[in-house]
Each structure stands twice: as C-alpha cells, then as structure tokens.
Short mmCIF file of C-alpha atoms and ligand atoms in Angstrom, two decimals:
data_model
loop_
_atom_site.label_atom_id
_atom_site.label_comp_id
_atom_site.label_asym_id
_atom_site.label_seq_id
_atom_site.Cartn_x
_atom_site.Cartn_y
_atom_site.Cartn_z
CA MET A 1 84.25 99.17 100.59
CA LYS A 2 87.64 100.62 101.51
CA ASN A 3 88.07 104.37 101.97
CA VAL A 4 90.86 105.93 99.95
CA VAL A 5 92.36 109.41 100.28
CA ILE A 6 94.48 110.60 97.35
CA LEU A 7 97.23 113.20 97.81
CA ILE A 8 98.30 115.30 94.84
CA SER A 9 100.40 118.37 94.09
CA GLY A 10 99.64 119.14 90.45
CA ARG A 11 98.05 117.82 87.28
CA GLY A 12 96.59 114.73 88.88
CA SER A 13 96.55 112.38 85.91
CA ASN A 14 97.26 109.35 88.12
CA MET A 15 94.37 110.42 90.34
CA GLU A 16 92.22 110.62 87.21
CA ALA A 17 93.25 107.11 86.21
CA LEU A 18 92.04 105.91 89.62
CA ILE A 19 88.74 107.77 89.24
CA ARG A 20 88.30 106.31 85.74
CA ALA A 21 88.93 102.79 86.99
CA ARG A 22 86.43 103.31 89.81
CA ASP A 23 83.83 104.67 87.37
CA ALA A 24 84.41 101.70 85.06
CA GLY A 25 83.59 99.38 87.94
CA GLU A 26 87.16 98.06 88.01
CA LEU A 27 88.17 99.60 91.32
CA PRO A 28 85.86 98.86 94.24
CA VAL A 29 86.87 101.74 96.53
CA ASN A 30 85.31 104.85 97.95
CA ILE A 31 87.51 107.79 96.96
CA ALA A 32 86.71 109.77 100.09
CA ALA A 33 88.80 112.86 99.34
CA VAL A 34 91.59 114.38 97.30
CA VAL A 35 94.00 116.62 99.19
CA SER A 36 96.67 118.85 97.67
CA ASN A 37 99.53 120.75 99.31
CA ARG A 38 99.20 123.35 96.56
CA PRO A 39 96.12 125.53 96.16
CA ASP A 40 96.67 125.79 92.39
CA ALA A 41 96.90 122.04 91.69
CA ALA A 42 94.89 121.42 88.51
CA GLY A 43 93.85 118.03 89.85
CA LEU A 44 91.71 119.68 92.55
CA GLU A 45 89.26 120.91 89.92
CA THR A 46 89.24 117.57 88.18
CA ALA A 47 88.38 115.87 91.48
CA ALA A 48 85.65 118.37 92.30
CA ARG A 49 84.15 117.91 88.82
CA ALA A 50 84.03 114.18 89.53
CA GLY A 51 82.05 114.94 92.69
CA ILE A 52 84.91 114.12 95.05
CA VAL A 53 85.65 116.25 98.11
CA ALA A 54 88.77 118.24 97.21
CA HIS A 55 90.82 120.15 99.79
CA TYR A 56 94.11 121.93 99.84
CA ILE A 57 96.43 122.60 102.74
CA ASP A 58 99.08 125.04 101.58
CA HIS A 59 102.40 123.87 102.99
CA LYS A 60 103.71 127.43 102.71
CA GLY A 61 101.45 128.45 105.60
CA PHE A 62 103.32 126.23 108.07
CA PRO A 63 106.56 126.89 109.96
CA GLY A 64 108.01 123.49 109.10
CA ARG A 65 107.56 119.97 107.83
CA GLU A 66 106.27 118.53 111.12
CA ALA A 67 103.58 121.19 111.49
CA PHE A 68 102.38 120.72 107.91
CA ASP A 69 102.40 116.95 108.21
CA ALA A 70 100.36 117.15 111.43
CA ALA A 71 97.72 119.30 109.73
CA LEU A 72 97.72 117.00 106.72
CA ALA A 73 97.27 113.92 108.91
CA GLU A 74 94.41 115.55 110.78
CA CYS A 75 92.66 116.32 107.51
CA ILE A 76 93.27 112.83 106.12
CA ASP A 77 92.10 111.12 109.32
CA GLY A 78 88.81 112.99 109.08
CA PHE A 79 88.04 110.66 106.15
CA ALA A 80 88.94 107.48 108.04
CA PRO A 81 91.10 106.12 105.21
CA ASP A 82 92.01 102.48 104.82
CA LEU A 83 94.54 103.57 102.23
CA VAL A 84 96.39 106.80 101.43
CA VAL A 85 97.58 107.10 97.84
CA LEU A 86 100.34 109.51 96.85
CA ALA A 87 99.68 110.47 93.24
CA GLY A 88 102.24 113.04 92.18
CA PHE A 89 102.48 114.38 95.73
CA MET A 90 105.72 116.35 95.61
CA ARG A 91 106.51 116.78 99.30
CA ILE A 92 108.90 114.77 101.39
CA LEU A 93 106.92 113.37 104.31
CA SER A 94 108.27 113.19 107.86
CA GLU A 95 109.07 109.85 109.42
CA GLY A 96 106.20 110.31 111.90
CA PHE A 97 103.71 110.75 109.07
CA VAL A 98 105.00 107.73 107.20
CA ARG A 99 104.90 105.54 110.32
CA ARG A 100 101.33 106.64 111.08
CA TYR A 101 100.18 105.20 107.74
CA GLU A 102 102.60 102.30 107.54
CA GLY A 103 101.23 99.51 105.39
CA ARG A 104 98.47 101.73 104.00
CA LEU A 105 100.50 104.38 102.20
CA LEU A 106 101.34 103.88 98.50
CA ASN A 107 103.42 105.94 96.08
CA ILE A 108 104.07 105.84 92.36
CA HIS A 109 107.49 106.81 91.10
CA PRO A 110 108.43 107.33 87.44
CA SER A 111 111.42 104.98 87.30
CA LEU A 112 112.26 101.37 87.85
CA LEU A 113 113.29 101.74 91.49
CA PRO A 114 115.85 101.48 92.97
CA ALA A 115 117.19 103.23 89.85
CA PHE A 116 116.71 106.99 89.72
CA PRO A 117 115.06 108.06 92.97
CA GLY A 118 114.23 111.75 93.31
CA LEU A 119 113.37 114.22 90.56
CA HIS A 120 114.05 114.33 86.79
CA THR A 121 113.97 110.57 86.40
CA HIS A 122 113.45 110.65 82.62
CA ARG A 123 116.38 113.02 82.13
CA LYS A 124 118.57 110.77 84.28
CA ALA A 125 117.50 107.70 82.31
CA LEU A 126 118.44 109.41 79.03
CA GLU A 127 121.74 110.65 80.45
CA GLU A 128 122.63 107.16 81.68
CA GLY A 129 121.72 105.65 78.34
CA VAL A 130 119.57 102.89 79.81
CA ARG A 131 117.52 100.93 77.26
CA ILE A 132 114.72 100.07 79.67
CA HIS A 133 112.92 102.58 81.88
CA GLY A 134 109.56 102.50 83.64
CA CYS A 135 107.61 103.10 86.81
CA THR A 136 107.10 101.59 90.24
CA VAL A 137 104.29 101.42 92.78
CA HIS A 138 105.62 100.82 96.28
CA PHE A 139 104.69 100.98 99.93
CA VAL A 140 106.12 104.15 101.40
CA THR A 141 108.86 103.90 104.01
CA PRO A 142 110.76 106.79 105.58
CA ALA A 143 113.51 106.56 102.92
CA LEU A 144 112.63 108.72 99.92
CA ASP A 145 111.49 106.80 96.82
CA HIS A 146 112.39 103.58 98.47
CA GLY A 147 110.22 100.89 99.92
CA PRO A 148 108.79 97.47 99.16
CA VAL A 149 107.88 97.23 95.48
CA ILE A 150 104.32 96.18 94.63
CA ILE A 151 104.30 96.38 90.84
CA GLN A 152 106.53 97.77 88.10
CA ALA A 153 106.10 98.34 84.39
CA ALA A 154 108.95 98.67 81.91
CA VAL A 155 109.10 100.60 78.65
CA PRO A 156 111.85 100.74 76.04
CA VAL A 157 113.99 103.83 75.65
CA LEU A 158 113.98 104.52 71.92
CA ASP A 159 116.55 106.26 69.76
CA GLY A 160 115.43 109.85 69.37
CA ASP A 161 113.55 109.94 72.68
CA ASP A 162 113.57 113.17 74.59
CA GLU A 163 112.33 113.73 78.15
CA ALA A 164 108.79 114.45 76.96
CA SER A 165 108.39 111.39 74.74
CA LEU A 166 109.87 109.11 77.38
CA ALA A 167 107.72 110.65 80.14
CA ALA A 168 104.57 110.10 78.06
CA ARG A 169 105.45 106.43 77.44
CA VAL A 170 106.07 105.89 81.17
CA LEU A 171 102.94 107.83 82.20
CA ALA A 172 100.69 105.55 80.15
CA GLU A 173 102.08 102.64 82.18
CA GLU A 174 101.63 104.53 85.45
CA HIS A 175 97.95 104.90 84.61
CA ARG A 176 97.74 101.14 84.15
CA ILE A 177 99.65 99.86 87.18
CA TYR A 178 98.43 102.27 89.87
CA PRO A 179 94.76 101.22 89.59
CA GLN A 180 95.98 97.61 89.53
CA ALA A 181 97.89 98.01 92.81
CA VAL A 182 95.02 99.85 94.50
CA ARG A 183 92.61 97.14 93.30
CA TRP A 184 94.77 94.45 94.94
CA PHE A 185 94.69 96.44 98.18
CA ALA A 186 90.92 96.99 97.89
CA GLU A 187 90.42 93.26 97.44
CA GLY A 188 92.34 92.64 100.66
CA ARG A 189 95.01 90.69 98.78
CA LEU A 190 97.90 93.10 99.18
CA ARG A 191 99.70 93.88 102.41
CA LEU A 192 103.01 94.72 103.96
CA GLU A 193 104.30 91.98 106.23
CA GLY A 194 107.63 92.22 108.00
CA GLY A 195 108.82 94.79 105.48
CA ARG A 196 107.92 92.57 102.49
CA VAL A 197 105.04 92.77 100.04
CA ARG A 198 102.51 89.94 100.26
CA LEU A 199 100.10 89.50 97.36
CA ASP A 200 97.59 86.70 97.74
CA ALA A 201 96.25 84.82 94.75
CA ALA A 202 92.59 85.54 94.05
CA GLN A 203 89.93 82.87 94.42
CA ASP A 204 87.28 82.21 91.85
CA GLY A 205 83.65 81.47 92.76
CA ASP A 206 84.51 77.83 93.51
CA GLY A 207 87.37 78.72 95.82
CA ARG A 208 90.05 77.86 93.24
CA LEU A 209 93.16 80.00 93.39
CA ILE A 210 93.91 82.28 90.47
CA ALA A 211 97.40 83.76 90.21
CA PRO A 212 97.50 87.58 90.01
CA VAL A 213 96.91 88.64 86.43
CA ILE A 214 98.67 91.78 85.30
CA ARG A 215 97.05 93.21 82.23
C1 GRF B 306 103.97 111.13 87.85
O1 GRF B 306 104.95 110.87 86.87
C2 GRF B 306 104.30 110.44 89.13
O2 GRF B 306 104.90 109.20 88.96
C3 GRF B 306 105.28 111.39 89.76
O3 GRF B 306 104.79 112.68 89.45
C4 GRF B 306 104.00 112.60 88.27
C5 GRF B 306 102.65 113.12 88.63
O4 GRF B 306 101.79 113.18 87.55
N1 GRF B 306 105.42 111.12 91.16
P1 GRF B 306 100.24 113.37 87.77
O5 GRF B 306 100.05 114.56 88.71
O6 GRF B 306 99.68 112.11 88.35
O7 GRF B 306 99.69 113.68 86.41
#
C-alpha cells in the first residue's frame, strides 16, 4: 500500500475527506502522517483523533523559505512517502522542494485553473462574473497554482451567491475529486510523464479495460 503524507495549514477538511474515503475502504493508502506549518491548525487535532501521526513545523521559526523547506522535507522523508498531498497548505514551496517530490506532489486549488491562481478565488470569480467556477487537482510544478491538471469539477455561479455560498459549493466538489485523484495514484494508474498527466484505464478481473469513471 502506498504511503501518503498530507500537508495542511488550517481546517483540514480536504484531509478529512481523504481520511473518510480511506475509512470507507475507497482509498487504499496508508496515511503515514499529517504535517502542518502552523501549530494552531485545527486539522492537526482531527488527524490525531483519527489515530494519524500529526506534526507541526512552525515556519516562523526559520530564517527563510529554503531553511523551512529543508526541515519540512526531512520530516516528510522520515515517513518514506510515495505521495505528498497538499491539502490547504498555504505556503509557497521552493523550487528545490517541488523538484524533490516531482511526480508525487499533488495540490488542490479552489478554481478552474488556469483561471484565478492565488488567493481569494471565489471573490475573483464573483467579481469577474463567471457563470462556471470550480476546483482543480494538479501535479505541483515550481509555478504557483500551475501544473498538469489531473481532475477538475465545475459548479454553477448562481444569482445571489456570495463568497461563502460559492466556497461551500466548490468545497463539496473538492471533497469528491481529491480522494478520486489520490485513488488513481494509489492504484498506480496516474503519473506524470514528460510534463503531461497519464491516467491508465483500469482493468477488471478478466483483464478488460474500463475507462476511468468519475462519480
Ligand atoms: C481549500 O479550498 C483548498 O482548495 C485551498 O484551501 C482550502 C483548504 O481547506 N487550497 P481545508 O483546510 O482543506 O478545509
């Protein structure tokens, strides 16, 4: 079973969705650890309650990005991860860190990338007046909120939406597509090849190919 380390900075609802999927038998991974860059991240307690090793490394204790990223990588590598999952991890990672985990580093972003990288995506979507918004799971590359797209989900922007209502509609989709992407990786069907996403069809018991099903 593949080892997964999840990085968070706050609430950790995407992390919870992954734990739920694992507990439901829908995600065959070992969640080896949850690591936060903030000591007060609520998700740390949630992880500990679920019996998962939960650590924090306070980025404020480091002189700069490289030093923090080195400490973070050392901690992560102690769990021998096959996959590192950014789940609301609100730190820009150095190029060295990203390269170290190339092809095994995923992120979820609350917009239909390449639209609205960065923060306040729901506000930007409302300001732009788009009618369709959503979320994206992608392999992480050194460019912020950029990188080969694995799966996206779209939601309508409704008259009368505010940031909170739109965020909630998108978040429900995040909780659906992140476990799906991690499951593909866990099944050995998802990989980064020459900068492109490759997703193999699954095989049934008789070796017949089944196209990826997105619920
Ligand atoms: C999510 O919207 C995620 O896409 C973004 O930050 C938020 C984190 O939420 N990167 P949570 O901590 O997973 O609840």
